Amino acid sequence: MPPPPPPQGAMATGAANHAVPCSAGRPTKRNQRRNPASLSVRASSEANTVTLLDYGAGNVRSVRNAIRHLGFNIRDVRSPEDILSADRLVFPGVGAFGSAMDVLTRTGMADALREYIRRDRPFLGICLGLQLLFDSSEENGPVSGLGVIPGVVRRFDSSEGLIVPHIGWNALQINKDTQLLQGVDGHHVYFVHSYYAPPSDANRDWISSTCNYGESFISSISMGNIQAVQFHPEKSGATGLSIFEKFLSPNSSGAKVPSHKKASKLAKRVIACLDVRSNDNGDLVVTKGDQYDVRDHSSSKEVRNLGKPVELASQYYIDGADEVSFLNITGFRAFPLGDLPMLEVLRCASEKVFVPLTVGGGIRDFTDASGRYYSSLEVASEYFRSGADKISIGSDAVFAAEAYLQTGVKTGKSSLEQISRVYGNQAVVVSIDPRRVYVKSPDEVQFKTVKVSSKGPLGEEYAWYQCTVSGGRDSRPIGAYELAQAVEELGAGEILLNCIDCDGQGCGFDIDLIKMVSDAVTIPVIASSGAGSVEHFSEVFEKTNASAALAAGIFHRKEVPILAVKEHLEDAGVEVRMQ
Ligand code: 1PR
């Protein structure tokens, strides 16, 4: 197994790991309310410092960003003593249960944590940071946990068609009156996990909220000063930041969480996508094409420039996007780690956008001009370190799926397998760029066909969807259906399903394609390409099993606001997150 990525703490204590923090000089939420003189005193004081336990198994940059955004400093745990001397401890568990316990036990931090909790010191566990409190987990196990709370952490059962991982915005049912969760009853918060802690008589006193996904699971615990949440407050927009603020500053009431219709289940997600590339002047811009052609059709033939990536991403977050995706659409040409502006875009966006960020483009093994070899894992790690919550693989996943289908052997060496093994499959999206190919009969091809809703130009009644690589430039001998199933087996946690025929056309999503793929896998499918009106979003959710719908052009050109999409979905009876 490749070595885990270096701890964030090692490179990012007190300031972001880049020379000029994107937020330098800008007011944060807390310091807006104080005068600058009092701020400088507070900023250096203990009261404004939170201790972060980052044991180096993955990316906790988002947690750091949320803490700093709320005006707090971070002190990293370097030794078990740092845990015992903490005033407030945040523990964002990442990675697999077993490897986390290995590191905590080996470093003496497991005992320090148990003692810190026994003393009832302020503690906030996040995600795996909740699960590790339990007796044990079934994840690659059984593996013993910290043994603070009775119970065994289990995997969601996908055998009856439940989509696993549980990714997205789900509703909390509050069971206990706690300061931390005040005002968020019935709100959606962001989850991403495949394992959960089941409620039982033995742990009932600990439970402060539950959530339903296939069955009821523990979404938060609270006992004295010990709090932990299965969801990600740092990625749950205003609701999440308010929860964080109440932990960091117990006397605060937290940011005001707007009231709205009560949430009851997993919401369908609305995602804003930013296709990013350099224009002819070398500036990184958000662009958008027609069927993947991003150049203007006037005589200039310039790359269309629809705005600046960080500004647009921040605006979409404010407007209520449930996620933001960046696709570095020419990443397949150049070495992505050479694309420093793109990494800077991610760093800056992650300081302002408190919903999940996905980045894709160019993730593959690479040897640079000097002969230095970079594994795809290194490329992905850099994206994660720069602020991505998920990475998206396009072309390289097609090659991996082709090889797998030919040999039937999982080599473990593809980018998809390597990255999902280290970061978990929930962190790996596969982006599929298929093109419709009409046929008269399913017997004409070896790939899965669908009976299309609109016949082809020669009256064909069937089509298969041929996958492409390199931004639609090269077609490959594999269908979208076959690819989706293969990448699920290889470790993909989600599928971003584009369609070159519909891209930028505004005529609606390709329902035939999306239905076929979303029925073929048990991981979430994001419908993409073709949104032109609010009705297209309700149509895709009513007619297919898509978990999310993504759009680009209509948002960039300000034709349809994100709020209008959500209000329409709500009216149509589709549950969405309102903020
Ligand atoms: O192959 O791993 O380097 O990844 C490249 C990534 O860049 C892939 O995810 C691929 O989809 C994307 N990409 C490559 N070329 C283009 C292009 O447009 N020339 N963008 C491109 C594709 C697809 C969607 C788009 C929707 C919604 N973009 O993300 O935003 O179709 O658009 P719409 O709502 O305006 O219809 P690799």
PDB file of C-alpha atoms in Angstrom, residues 77 93 163 175 184 244 263 281 340 348 440 498 514 554 563:
ATOM      1  CA  VAL A  77      -1.319  17.857  18.378  1.00  0.00           C
ATOM      2  CA  GLY A  93     -11.121  11.242  11.855  1.00  0.00           C
ATOM      3  CA  ILE A 163     -26.701   3.350  -2.613  1.00  0.00           C
ATOM      4  CA  ASN A 175     -33.142  13.230  20.278  1.00  0.00           C
ATOM      5  CA  VAL A 184     -30.733  22.730  13.398  1.00  0.00           C
ATOM      6  CA  PHE A 244     -18.846  24.473  14.676  1.00  0.00           C
ATOM      7  CA  ALA A 263     -36.044  18.260   6.090  1.00  0.00           C
ATOM      8  CA  ASN A 281      -3.614  34.929 -22.849  1.00  0.00           C
ATOM      9  CA  LEU A 340       0.069  25.840 -10.124  1.00  0.00           C
ATOM     10  CA  CYS A 348      -8.557  29.887  -2.376  1.00  0.00           C
ATOM     11  CA  LYS A 440     -31.015  -0.463 -35.588  1.00  0.00           C
ATOM     12  CA  ASN A 498     -21.847  13.618 -18.829  1.00  0.00           C
ATOM     13  CA  ILE A 514     -28.942   8.405 -16.999  1.00  0.00           C
ATOM     14  CA  ILE A 554     -27.280  28.047 -17.286  1.00  0.00           C
ATOM     15  CA  LEU A 563     -32.450  28.994  -5.859  1.00  0.00           C
TER      16      LEU A 563
END
